[in-house]
Amino acid sequence: MAWDDGYIAVDWGTTNRRAYLIDAGGECVREFEDGKGVLSVPKDGFHSAVGEIKAHLGDRPLLLAGMVGSNRGWAEAPYVPCPGGLRELADGIVWVEEGAGIVPGMSYVGNGRADVMRGEEVQVLGAVAAGLIPPDCTVCHPGTHNKWVSLRDGGIQHFRSVMTGELFNLLKQHSILSDLLSQDALEGEAFDAGVRTGLTSDDLQSELFAVRARVLLGEAQRADAASYTSGLLIGSDVRIGLKEAGEGPVIVMARPELTRLYAAAIRAAGRGATELDGERVFLAGMARIKELV
Amino acid sequence: MAWDDGYIAVDWGTTNRRAYLIDAGGECVREFEDGKGVLSVPKDGFHSAVGEIKAHLGDRPLLLAGMVGSNRGWAEAPYVPCPGGLRELADGIVWVEEGAGIVPGMSYVGNGRADVMRGEEVQVLGAVAAGLIPPDCTVCHPGTHNKWVSLRDGGIQHFRSVMTGELFNLLKQHSILSDLLSQDALEGEAFDAGVRTGLTSDDLQSELFAVRARVLLGEAQRADAASYTSGLLIGSDVRIGLKEAGEGPVIVMARPELTRLYAAAIRAAGRGATELDGERVFLAGMARIKELV
């Protein structure tokens, strides 16, 4: 199948997938998105799940990235160890069938730590390839599991995951704080107060319980609890991430509603922050990987 | 109704309840326990829920403690502020009907913090009343929300809640770590390693994600993940609690399977720990409150 006639790039995550038809000139001409994340596809159902994408976007070769390459996905694409860049990702592609390649994720082992990511690396390295961020910088990539990524010479040197989004969702859906967290988290005074606590306190397990106690004792407003808790978790996340961040502004890359909150917390910590839309740079990364194959 | 002919003491928590028939001589002669915690009783259903207890233990006056006195319980018994002891708890009893009194919980506001507890205070102060712990000491009371309680002159000076048990359950039941945490957490090398990390790291949100990464990358055994994670959360809890703990051994008061793990973590931090069964001292506290009414 001729890649130069155009291809489909797929960002296939745990809970949803986004597919983009790229034409021969490298332009994205059509998109398709649905909630069919990796967890909702049976192990032997990926060929037909890909058929749905082709039904929407045409019968083109596919380049897939994200959790589709995990042990819960179509086929496991072994992690590329740090340090590495787009060249190493391209070399690590696993071809599951003709005209369908899975881009691997990346791993880090060092300093007594171990970490993994799948999907964010394409966006981060794509942003460098597109000239949108410098080859040496720190990227903060919020989501279910926020990633703090250290770039050097255009490659990923090391990174750290922080479980912030998932923790917030667990607390919101299943915890003693559920009824307090049903509202949307918004920027403002309560969020800022949470950020200040998160940036300075290393007692997260205790501060979380205090959210409820403060409301019960009239020391905080019930309506502020979701914004305060979001600020607390994001502030704590930023406290962790900035410990290893180099100089210069931190690039915050994700959906705009998330980058705004993280950028506010990073600025509250006295650092500069530049926001970038993650979707845009995903396609830049995939285009470069396609050239390198 | 004559209290001196005996009474029923009830420890009524969020998810279960334990009732004890105390005879005229102060001895516990019969017990009753079931899963009818406060959350499973409708607001107007407490009178009949108490009828079930009386059907098992006899028609005696009742002294109730725990979440039954919260805004989700039978009637709200306003928190007694710190510092306070059994005298203040007895003075704060709310009589919901003839021969049925609810012992209040305690609150703390100070140092920019706010905290609440319901139920643990009876056990802690009961242990002092029974002469089982000194009037000046630090008590660690593990459970869904661990309480670090500072006693002075036999009263509770201040306390701090840490959301450890609930966080572990959320991660076990609903998170990306669920499949790794299905086994029981046990003492041993993996637990000790988790404790060491929790005692020294203030990056809990990051260490939790690393549990999965370490297994995926072969840096840790899948079978060790539950014990390691339990140690990580308990070690982090102990790191927080010991910051405010006075000298002398910490009294660890709860069910024996929990006190064992916390005592191990406290000893790993270089402090002494003495274990005490929480149920036994609950009755000592209730007996003293009954005398003070």
Coordinates of C-alpha atoms in Angstrom, one line a residue:
Chain A
M1 CA 0.0 0.0 0.0
A2 CA 1.4 3.4 -1.0
W3 CA 2.1 5.6 2.0
D4 CA 2.9 8.6 -0.2
D5 CA -0.7 8.7 -1.4
G6 CA -1.7 9.5 2.2
Y7 CA -2.2 7.6 5.4
I8 CA -4.3 7.6 8.6
A9 CA -2.7 8.6 11.9
V10 CA -4.4 7.2 15.0
D11 CA -4.1 8.3 18.7
W12 CA -5.7 5.4 20.4
G13 CA -5.9 5.8 24.2
T14 CA -7.4 3.9 27.0
T15 CA -10.9 5.4 26.8
N16 CA -11.2 6.9 23.3
R17 CA -9.5 7.2 19.9
R18 CA -8.9 9.9 17.4
A19 CA -8.0 9.2 13.8
Y20 CA -6.8 11.7 11.1
L21 CA -6.7 11.2 7.4
I22 CA -3.5 12.8 6.1
D23 CA -3.4 13.5 2.3
A24 CA -0.4 13.2 -0.1
G25 CA 0.6 16.8 0.7
G26 CA 0.7 16.1 4.4
E27 CA -2.5 18.0 5.3
C28 CA -5.1 16.6 7.6
V29 CA -8.2 16.5 5.5
R30 CA -10.7 14.5 7.7
E31 CA -11.0 13.4 11.3
F32 CA -12.9 10.7 13.1
E33 CA -13.2 10.3 16.9
D34 CA -15.2 8.0 19.2
G35 CA -15.2 6.5 22.6
K36 CA -13.8 3.1 21.5
G37 CA -10.7 3.1 23.7
V38 CA -8.4 0.2 24.0
L39 CA -10.2 -1.1 27.1
S40 CA -13.5 -1.5 25.2
V41 CA -12.0 -3.6 22.4
P42 CA -11.6 -7.4 22.9
K43 CA -8.0 -8.7 22.2
D44 CA -9.0 -10.2 18.9
G45 CA -11.3 -7.3 17.9
F46 CA -8.7 -4.7 16.7
H47 CA -8.7 -5.7 13.1
S48 CA -12.4 -5.0 12.8
A49 CA -12.1 -2.0 15.1
V50 CA -9.7 -0.6 12.6
G51 CA -12.2 -1.4 9.8
E52 CA -14.5 1.1 11.4
I53 CA -11.8 3.8 11.1
K54 CA -11.3 2.9 7.5
A55 CA -15.0 3.0 6.8
H56 CA -15.0 6.6 7.9
L57 CA -11.6 7.8 6.5
G58 CA -10.9 5.4 3.6
D59 CA -8.7 2.4 3.0
R60 CA -5.2 3.9 3.7
P61 CA -2.2 2.6 5.6
L62 CA -2.3 3.2 9.3
L63 CA 0.2 4.5 11.9
L64 CA -1.1 4.0 15.4
A65 CA 0.2 5.4 18.7
G66 CA -0.9 5.2 22.4
M67 CA -2.2 2.4 24.5
V68 CA -3.0 0.4 21.4
G69 CA 0.6 -0.7 21.7
S70 CA 0.3 -1.8 25.3
N71 CA -0.3 -5.3 26.7
R72 CA -4.0 -4.5 26.7
G73 CA -4.0 -3.3 23.1
W74 CA -3.7 -4.8 19.6
A75 CA -0.1 -5.9 20.0
E76 CA 2.6 -5.0 22.4
A77 CA 5.2 -2.6 21.0
P78 CA 8.1 -2.8 23.5
Y79 CA 9.0 0.5 25.1
V80 CA 11.9 2.5 23.7
P81 CA 14.2 3.3 26.6
C82 CA 15.3 6.9 27.4
P83 CA 17.2 8.7 26.1
G84 CA 15.5 8.6 22.7
G85 CA 13.7 10.5 19.9
L86 CA 11.6 10.0 16.8
R87 CA 14.3 8.0 15.1
E88 CA 14.2 5.4 17.9
L89 CA 10.3 5.4 17.9
A90 CA 10.3 4.8 14.1
D91 CA 12.8 2.0 14.4
G92 CA 10.6 0.4 17.1
I93 CA 7.4 0.2 15.1
V94 CA 5.6 -3.1 15.3
W95 CA 3.8 -4.1 12.1
V96 CA 0.6 -5.9 13.1
E97 CA -0.6 -6.4 9.6
E98 CA 0.3 -5.1 6.2
G99 CA 0.0 -1.3 6.2
A100 CA -0.6 -1.1 9.9
G101 CA 2.2 -0.1 12.2
I102 CA 2.2 0.6 16.0
V103 CA 4.5 3.2 17.3
P104 CA 6.1 2.2 20.7
G105 CA 6.0 4.1 23.9
M106 CA 9.0 5.1 26.0
S107 CA 10.4 3.9 29.3
Y108 CA 12.7 5.3 31.9
V109 CA 14.7 3.4 34.5
G110 CA 17.2 5.3 36.7
N111 CA 17.7 7.0 40.1
G112 CA 15.9 4.1 41.7
R113 CA 12.8 4.9 39.6
A114 CA 10.9 3.3 36.8
D115 CA 8.4 4.9 34.5
V116 CA 6.5 4.4 31.3
M117 CA 4.4 6.4 28.8
R118 CA 2.5 5.7 25.6
G119 CA 1.3 8.5 23.3
E120 CA 2.6 11.6 25.0
E121 CA 6.1 11.0 23.5
V122 CA 4.8 11.5 20.0
Q123 CA 3.2 14.8 20.9
V124 CA 6.3 16.1 22.8
L125 CA 8.8 15.0 20.1
G126 CA 6.4 16.3 17.4
A127 CA 6.5 19.7 19.0
V128 CA 10.3 19.8 18.7
A129 CA 10.2 18.5 15.1
A130 CA 7.7 21.3 14.2
G131 CA 10.0 23.9 15.8
L132 CA 7.3 24.9 18.3
I133 CA 9.4 24.2 21.4
P134 CA 13.2 24.3 22.0
P135 CA 15.2 21.0 21.8
D136 CA 16.2 21.5 25.5
C137 CA 13.3 22.2 27.8
T138 CA 10.8 20.8 30.3
V139 CA 7.3 19.7 29.1
C140 CA 4.4 19.2 31.5
H141 CA 1.8 17.0 29.8
P142 CA -1.4 16.8 32.0
G143 CA -4.0 14.1 31.6
T144 CA -5.0 11.0 33.5
H145 CA -1.4 10.6 34.4
N146 CA 0.5 13.8 34.0
K147 CA 4.0 13.5 32.5
W148 CA 6.9 15.7 33.3
V149 CA 9.3 15.3 30.3
S150 CA 12.9 16.5 30.1
L151 CA 14.1 17.2 26.6
R152 CA 17.8 17.4 25.7
D153 CA 19.1 17.9 22.2
G154 CA 15.6 17.2 20.9
G155 CA 15.4 13.8 22.5
I156 CA 13.6 12.7 25.7
Q157 CA 16.2 12.4 28.5
H158 CA 14.0 11.3 31.3
F159 CA 10.4 11.7 32.5
R160 CA 8.2 11.3 35.5
S161 CA 4.5 10.3 35.7
V162 CA 2.2 11.8 38.4
M163 CA -1.2 10.2 39.0
T164 CA -3.1 13.5 39.4
G165 CA -6.0 13.2 37.0
E166 CA -6.9 9.7 38.0
L167 CA -6.7 10.5 41.7
F168 CA -9.0 13.4 41.2
N169 CA -11.5 11.2 39.4
L170 CA -11.3 8.4 42.0
L171 CA -12.0 11.0 44.8
K172 CA -14.8 12.5 42.8
Q173 CA -16.5 9.3 41.9
H174 CA -16.0 6.9 44.8
S175 CA -14.7 8.6 47.9
I176 CA -16.0 10.3 51.0
L177 CA -15.4 13.6 49.2
S178 CA -17.7 12.6 46.3
D179 CA -20.6 14.9 47.2
L180 CA -18.1 17.8 47.6
L181 CA -16.4 17.3 44.2
S182 CA -19.5 17.1 42.0
Q183 CA -19.0 20.7 40.7
D184 CA -16.5 21.7 38.0
A185 CA -13.1 22.8 39.1
L186 CA -12.5 26.4 38.1
E187 CA -9.7 28.9 38.3
G188 CA -10.1 31.5 41.0
E189 CA -9.4 32.1 44.7
A190 CA -10.3 28.6 45.9
F191 CA -8.2 26.9 43.2
D192 CA -5.3 29.3 44.0
A193 CA -5.6 28.5 47.7
G194 CA -5.4 24.8 46.9
V195 CA -2.4 25.3 44.7
R196 CA -0.6 27.2 47.5
T197 CA -1.2 24.3 49.9
G198 CA -0.1 21.7 47.3
L199 CA 3.1 23.6 46.4
T200 CA 4.2 23.8 50.1
S201 CA 2.7 20.8 51.8
D202 CA 4.0 17.3 51.5
D203 CA 1.1 15.9 53.5
L204 CA -1.3 15.2 50.6
Q205 CA -3.1 12.3 52.3
S206 CA -3.9 14.5 55.2
E207 CA -4.8 17.6 53.2
L208 CA -7.4 15.6 51.2
F209 CA -9.2 14.6 54.4
A210 CA -9.1 18.2 55.6
V211 CA -11.2 19.3 52.5
R212 CA -14.2 17.6 54.1
A213 CA -13.4 18.7 57.7
R214 CA -13.0 22.4 56.7
V215 CA -16.5 22.3 55.1
L216 CA -18.1 20.5 58.1
L217 CA -16.5 23.1 60.5
G218 CA -17.5 26.1 58.5
E219 CA -13.8 26.9 57.6
A220 CA -14.5 26.6 53.9
Q221 CA -17.4 26.9 51.5
R222 CA -18.9 23.7 50.1
A223 CA -19.1 25.3 46.6
D224 CA -15.3 25.9 46.7
A225 CA -14.3 22.3 47.5
A226 CA -13.9 21.0 43.9
S227 CA -11.8 23.9 42.8
Y228 CA -9.7 23.8 46.0
T229 CA -9.1 20.0 45.7
S230 CA -8.2 20.4 42.0
G231 CA -5.7 23.1 43.0
L232 CA -4.4 21.0 45.8
L233 CA -3.6 18.0 43.6
I234 CA -2.3 20.1 40.7
G235 CA -0.1 22.2 43.1
S236 CA 1.3 19.0 44.6
D237 CA 1.9 17.7 41.1
V238 CA 3.8 20.9 40.1
R239 CA 5.8 20.8 43.3
I240 CA 7.0 17.3 42.3
G241 CA 7.6 18.1 38.7
L242 CA 9.5 21.3 39.2
K243 CA 12.1 19.6 41.4
E244 CA 13.7 18.1 38.2
A245 CA 12.8 20.9 35.7
G246 CA 15.5 22.8 34.0
E247 CA 15.6 26.5 33.4
G248 CA 13.3 28.4 31.1
P249 CA 9.6 28.4 30.8
V250 CA 7.8 25.0 31.2
I251 CA 5.8 24.0 28.1
V252 CA 2.3 22.8 29.1
M253 CA 0.9 20.6 26.4
A254 CA -2.6 19.1 26.5
R255 CA -6.2 20.1 26.0
P256 CA -6.6 23.8 26.6
E257 CA -8.9 23.4 29.6
L258 CA -6.2 21.4 31.4
T259 CA -3.2 23.4 30.3
R260 CA -4.8 26.6 31.7
L261 CA -5.0 25.1 35.2
Y262 CA -1.5 23.7 35.2
A263 CA 0.0 26.9 33.7
A264 CA -1.6 28.8 36.5
A265 CA -0.1 26.5 39.1
I266 CA 3.3 26.7 37.5
R267 CA 3.2 30.5 37.5
A268 CA 2.1 30.4 41.2
A269 CA 5.3 28.5 41.8
G270 CA 7.2 31.5 40.3
R271 CA 8.1 29.8 37.0
G272 CA 7.1 30.7 33.4
A273 CA 4.7 28.5 31.5
T274 CA 3.8 28.4 27.8
E275 CA 0.7 26.5 26.7
L276 CA 0.4 24.4 23.6
D277 CA -2.4 22.3 22.1
G278 CA -1.5 18.6 22.2
E279 CA -3.5 17.5 19.3
R280 CA -1.8 19.8 16.8
V281 CA 1.7 18.5 17.6
F282 CA 0.6 14.8 17.6
L283 CA 0.2 15.0 13.8
A284 CA 3.6 16.7 13.5
G285 CA 5.2 13.8 15.3
M286 CA 3.4 11.1 13.3
A287 CA 4.3 12.9 10.0
R288 CA 8.0 12.8 11.0
I289 CA 7.9 9.2 12.1
K290 CA 6.3 8.2 8.8
E291 CA 9.2 9.9 6.9
L292 CA 11.7 7.9 9.0
V293 CA 10.1 4.5 8.4
Chain B
M1 CA -35.1 3.6 82.3
A2 CA -32.5 2.5 84.9
W3 CA -28.9 2.7 83.7
D4 CA -27.6 1.0 86.7
D5 CA -29.3 -2.2 85.8
G6 CA -27.1 -2.3 82.7
Y7 CA -27.0 -0.6 79.3
I8 CA -26.0 -1.2 75.7
A9 CA -22.9 0.6 74.2
V10 CA -22.9 0.9 70.4
D11 CA -20.0 1.7 68.1
W12 CA -21.9 2.7 65.0
G13 CA -19.7 3.4 62.0
T14 CA -20.1 4.2 58.4
T15 CA -20.2 0.6 57.1
N16 CA -21.0 -1.5 60.2
R17 CA -22.1 -1.4 63.8
R18 CA -21.1 -3.3 67.0
A19 CA -23.3 -3.3 70.1
Y20 CA -22.3 -4.6 73.6
L21 CA -24.7 -5.4 76.5
I22 CA -23.0 -4.3 79.7
D23 CA -24.5 -5.7 82.9
A24 CA -25.0 -4.0 86.3
G25 CA -21.5 -5.0 87.3
G26 CA -19.9 -3.3 84.3
E27 CA -19.2 -6.6 82.4
C28 CA -19.8 -7.1 78.8
V29 CA -22.1 -10.1 78.7
R30 CA -23.3 -10.2 75.1
E31 CA -22.3 -8.7 71.7
F32 CA -24.0 -8.1 68.4
E33 CA -22.4 -7.0 65.2
D34 CA -23.7 -6.5 61.6
G35 CA -23.1 -4.6 58.4
K36 CA -25.8 -2.1 59.0
G37 CA -23.6 1.0 59.0
V38 CA -24.9 4.5 59.1
L39 CA -24.9 4.8 55.3
S40 CA -27.3 1.9 54.9
V41 CA -29.9 3.3 57.3
P42 CA -32.4 5.9 55.9
K43 CA -32.6 9.1 57.9
D44 CA -35.9 8.1 59.6
G45 CA -34.9 4.5 60.0
F46 CA -32.7 4.7 63.1
H47 CA -35.5 4.1 65.7
S48 CA -36.3 0.7 64.0
A49 CA -32.6 0.0 63.4
V50 CA -32.1 0.4 67.1
G51 CA -35.0 -2.0 67.6
E52 CA -33.0 -4.7 65.9
I53 CA -30.2 -4.2 68.4
K54 CA -32.6 -4.4 71.4
A55 CA -34.1 -7.6 69.9
H56 CA -30.7 -9.1 70.2
L57 CA -29.5 -7.7 73.4
G58 CA -32.6 -6.7 75.4
D59 CA -34.5 -3.5 76.1
R60 CA -31.8 -1.5 77.8
P61 CA -30.8 2.2 77.6
L62 CA -28.4 3.0 74.8
L63 CA -25.2 5.0 74.6
L64 CA -24.1 5.4 70.9
A65 CA -20.9 6.7 69.4
G66 CA -19.4 7.1 66.0
M67 CA -20.8 8.2 62.7
V68 CA -24.4 7.7 64.1
G69 CA -23.9 11.3 65.5
S70 CA -22.9 12.8 62.1
N71 CA -25.1 14.7 59.6
R72 CA -25.6 11.3 57.9
G73 CA -26.6 9.6 61.1
W74 CA -29.6 9.5 63.5
A75 CA -29.1 13.0 64.8
E76 CA -26.1 15.4 64.6
A77 CA -24.2 15.6 67.9
P78 CA -22.0 18.8 67.5
Y79 CA -18.3 18.2 67.7
V80 CA -16.5 18.9 71.0
P81 CA -13.5 21.1 70.1
C82 CA -10.0 20.3 71.2
P83 CA -8.6 20.3 73.9
G84 CA -11.2 18.0 75.5
G85 CA -11.7 14.7 77.3
L86 CA -14.4 12.3 78.5
R87 CA -16.1 15.0 80.7
E88 CA -16.6 17.2 77.6
L89 CA -17.9 14.3 75.6
A90 CA -20.4 13.3 78.3
D91 CA -21.6 17.0 78.5
G92 CA -22.1 17.0 74.8
I93 CA -24.4 13.9 74.6
V94 CA -27.5 14.5 72.4
W95 CA -30.6 12.6 73.7
V96 CA -32.5 11.5 70.6
E97 CA -35.2 9.7 72.6
E98 CA -35.6 8.6 76.1
G99 CA -32.8 6.3 77.1
A100 CA -30.8 6.8 73.9
G101 CA -27.9 9.2 73.9
I102 CA -25.4 10.0 71.2
V103 CA -21.8 10.8 72.2
P104 CA -20.3 13.6 70.1
G105 CA -17.1 13.5 68.1
M106 CA -14.3 15.9 68.3
S107 CA -12.9 18.7 66.1
Y108 CA -9.7 20.6 65.8
V109 CA -9.1 24.0 64.2
G110 CA -5.6 25.5 64.4
N111 CA -2.4 26.0 62.6
G112 CA -4.4 26.7 59.4
R113 CA -5.9 23.2 59.6
A114 CA -9.3 21.8 60.4
D115 CA -10.0 18.2 61.3
V116 CA -12.8 16.0 62.7
M117 CA -13.3 12.5 64.2
R118 CA -16.2 10.4 65.4
G119 CA -15.6 7.2 67.4
E120 CA -11.9 7.1 67.8
E121 CA -11.9 9.7 70.6
V122 CA -13.9 7.3 72.8
Q123 CA -11.3 4.5 72.3
V124 CA -8.3 6.8 72.9
L125 CA -9.7 8.5 76.0
G126 CA -11.0 5.1 77.2
A127 CA -7.5 3.7 77.1
V128 CA -6.3 6.6 79.3
A129 CA -9.3 6.0 81.7
A130 CA -8.4 2.4 81.9
G131 CA -4.8 3.2 82.7
L132 CA -3.6 1.3 79.6
I133 CA -1.7 4.3 78.1
P134 CA -0.1 7.4 79.7
P135 CA -2.0 10.7 79.9
D136 CA 0.7 12.3 77.7
C137 CA 1.4 10.4 74.6
T138 CA 0.8 10.0 70.8
V139 CA -1.8 7.6 69.6
C140 CA -1.9 6.3 66.0
H141 CA -5.4 5.0 65.2
P142 CA -5.5 3.3 61.8
G143 CA -8.7 2.7 59.8
T144 CA -10.4 4.2 56.8
H145 CA -9.0 7.5 57.9
N146 CA -6.0 7.1 60.3
K147 CA -6.0 9.5 63.2
W148 CA -2.8 10.8 64.9
V149 CA -3.9 11.9 68.3
S150 CA -1.8 14.0 70.8
L151 CA -2.8 13.5 74.4
R152 CA -1.9 15.9 77.2
D153 CA -2.9 15.5 80.8
G154 CA -5.3 12.8 79.7
G155 CA -7.2 15.0 77.2
I156 CA -7.0 15.2 73.5
Q157 CA -4.8 18.3 72.6
H158 CA -4.9 18.0 68.8
F159 CA -5.1 15.4 66.1
R160 CA -4.6 14.9 62.4
S161 CA -6.5 12.6 59.9
V162 CA -4.7 10.8 57.1
M163 CA -6.7 9.3 54.3
T164 CA -4.7 6.1 54.0
G165 CA -7.1 3.2 54.2
E166 CA -9.6 4.9 51.9
L167 CA -6.9 5.7 49.3
F168 CA -5.7 2.1 49.3
N169 CA -9.3 0.9 48.8
L170 CA -9.9 3.4 46.0
L171 CA -6.7 2.3 44.2
K172 CA -7.5 -1.4 44.8
Q173 CA -11.1 -1.2 43.5
H174 CA -11.2 1.4 40.8
S175 CA -7.8 2.5 39.6
I176 CA -5.2 1.5 36.9
L177 CA -3.5 -0.4 39.8
S178 CA -6.5 -2.6 40.5
D179 CA -5.3 -5.8 39.0
L180 CA -2.0 -5.4 40.8
L181 CA -3.6 -4.8 44.2
S182 CA -6.0 -7.8 44.3
Q183 CA -3.8 -9.8 46.7
D184 CA -3.6 -9.2 50.4
A185 CA -0.9 -6.8 51.7
L186 CA 1.5 -8.7 54.0
E187 CA 4.5 -7.8 56.1
G188 CA 7.8 -8.7 54.6
E189 CA 10.4 -7.4 52.2
A190 CA 8.1 -5.8 49.7
F191 CA 6.1 -4.1 52.5
D192 CA 9.3 -2.9 54.1
A193 CA 10.6 -1.4 50.7
G194 CA 7.3 0.5 50.3
V195 CA 7.6 1.8 53.9
R196 CA 11.1 3.0 53.2
T197 CA 9.9 4.9 50.1
G198 CA 6.9 6.3 51.9
L199 CA 9.0 7.5 54.9
T200 CA 11.5 9.4 52.7
S201 CA 9.6 10.5 49.6
D202 CA 7.1 13.3 49.4
D203 CA 6.1 12.4 45.9
L204 CA 3.2 10.0 46.7
Q205 CA 1.2 10.8 43.5
S206 CA 4.3 9.8 41.4
E207 CA 5.4 6.8 43.5
L208 CA 1.9 5.3 43.1
F209 CA 2.1 5.4 39.3
A210 CA 5.6 3.9 39.5
V211 CA 4.1 0.7 41.1
R212 CA 2.7 -0.2 37.7
A213 CA 5.7 0.9 35.7
R214 CA 8.1 -1.1 37.9
V215 CA 6.1 -4.3 37.2
L216 CA 5.8 -3.6 33.5
L217 CA 9.5 -3.0 33.2
G218 CA 10.5 -6.1 35.3
E219 CA 11.9 -3.9 38.1
A220 CA 9.4 -5.4 40.6
Q221 CA 7.4 -8.6 41.0
R222 CA 3.7 -8.5 40.3
A223 CA 3.0 -10.6 43.4
D224 CA 4.7 -7.9 45.6
A225 CA 2.7 -4.9 44.4
A226 CA -0.1 -5.0 47.0
S227 CA 2.3 -5.3 49.9
Y228 CA 4.7 -2.6 48.4
T229 CA 1.8 -0.2 47.9
S230 CA 0.4 -0.8 51.4
G231 CA 3.9 -0.1 52.8
L232 CA 4.2 3.0 50.6
L233 CA 0.9 4.5 51.8
I234 CA 1.5 3.5 55.5
G235 CA 5.1 4.8 55.4
S236 CA 3.9 8.1 53.9
D237 CA 1.2 8.3 56.6
V238 CA 3.8 7.6 59.4
R239 CA 6.1 10.3 57.9
I240 CA 3.3 12.8 58.2
G241 CA 2.2 11.7 61.7
L242 CA 5.6 11.5 63.3
K243 CA 6.2 15.2 62.5
E244 CA 3.9 16.2 65.3
A245 CA 4.4 13.2 67.6
G246 CA 5.9 13.8 71.1
E247 CA 8.6 11.6 72.7
G248 CA 8.1 8.0 73.9
P249 CA 6.6 5.1 72.1
V250 CA 3.6 5.6 69.8
I251 CA 0.5 3.8 70.9
V252 CA -1.1 2.0 67.8
M253 CA -4.7 1.3 68.5
A254 CA -7.1 -0.6 66.1
R255 CA -7.7 -4.1 64.9
P256 CA -4.6 -6.2 65.3
E257 CA -4.1 -6.9 61.6
L258 CA -3.8 -3.1 61.1
T259 CA -1.8 -2.2 64.2
R260 CA 0.8 -4.8 63.1
L261 CA 1.5 -3.0 59.8
Y262 CA 1.6 0.5 61.3
A263 CA 3.8 -0.6 64.3
A264 CA 6.2 -2.1 61.7
A265 CA 6.3 1.2 59.8
I266 CA 6.8 3.3 63.0
R267 CA 9.7 1.1 64.1
A268 CA 11.2 1.4 60.6
A269 CA 11.2 5.1 61.2
G270 CA 13.3 4.6 64.4
R271 CA 10.5 5.0 66.9
G272 CA 9.0 2.7 69.5
A273 CA 5.4 1.4 69.0
T274 CA 3.0 -0.3 71.4
E275 CA 0.0 -2.1 70.0
L276 CA -3.4 -2.0 71.7
D277 CA -6.8 -3.6 70.6
G278 CA -9.2 -0.8 69.9
E279 CA -12.4 -2.7 70.8
R280 CA -11.4 -3.4 74.3
V281 CA -10.8 0.3 75.1
F282 CA -14.0 1.4 73.5
L283 CA -16.0 -0.2 76.3
A284 CA -13.7 1.4 78.9
G285 CA -14.4 4.8 77.4
M286 CA -18.2 4.3 77.2
A287 CA -18.3 3.0 80.8
R288 CA -16.6 6.2 82.0
I289 CA -18.9 8.4 79.9
K290 CA -21.9 6.6 81.4
E291 CA -20.6 7.4 84.9
L292 CA -20.2 11.1 84.0
V293 CA -23.7 11.6 82.6

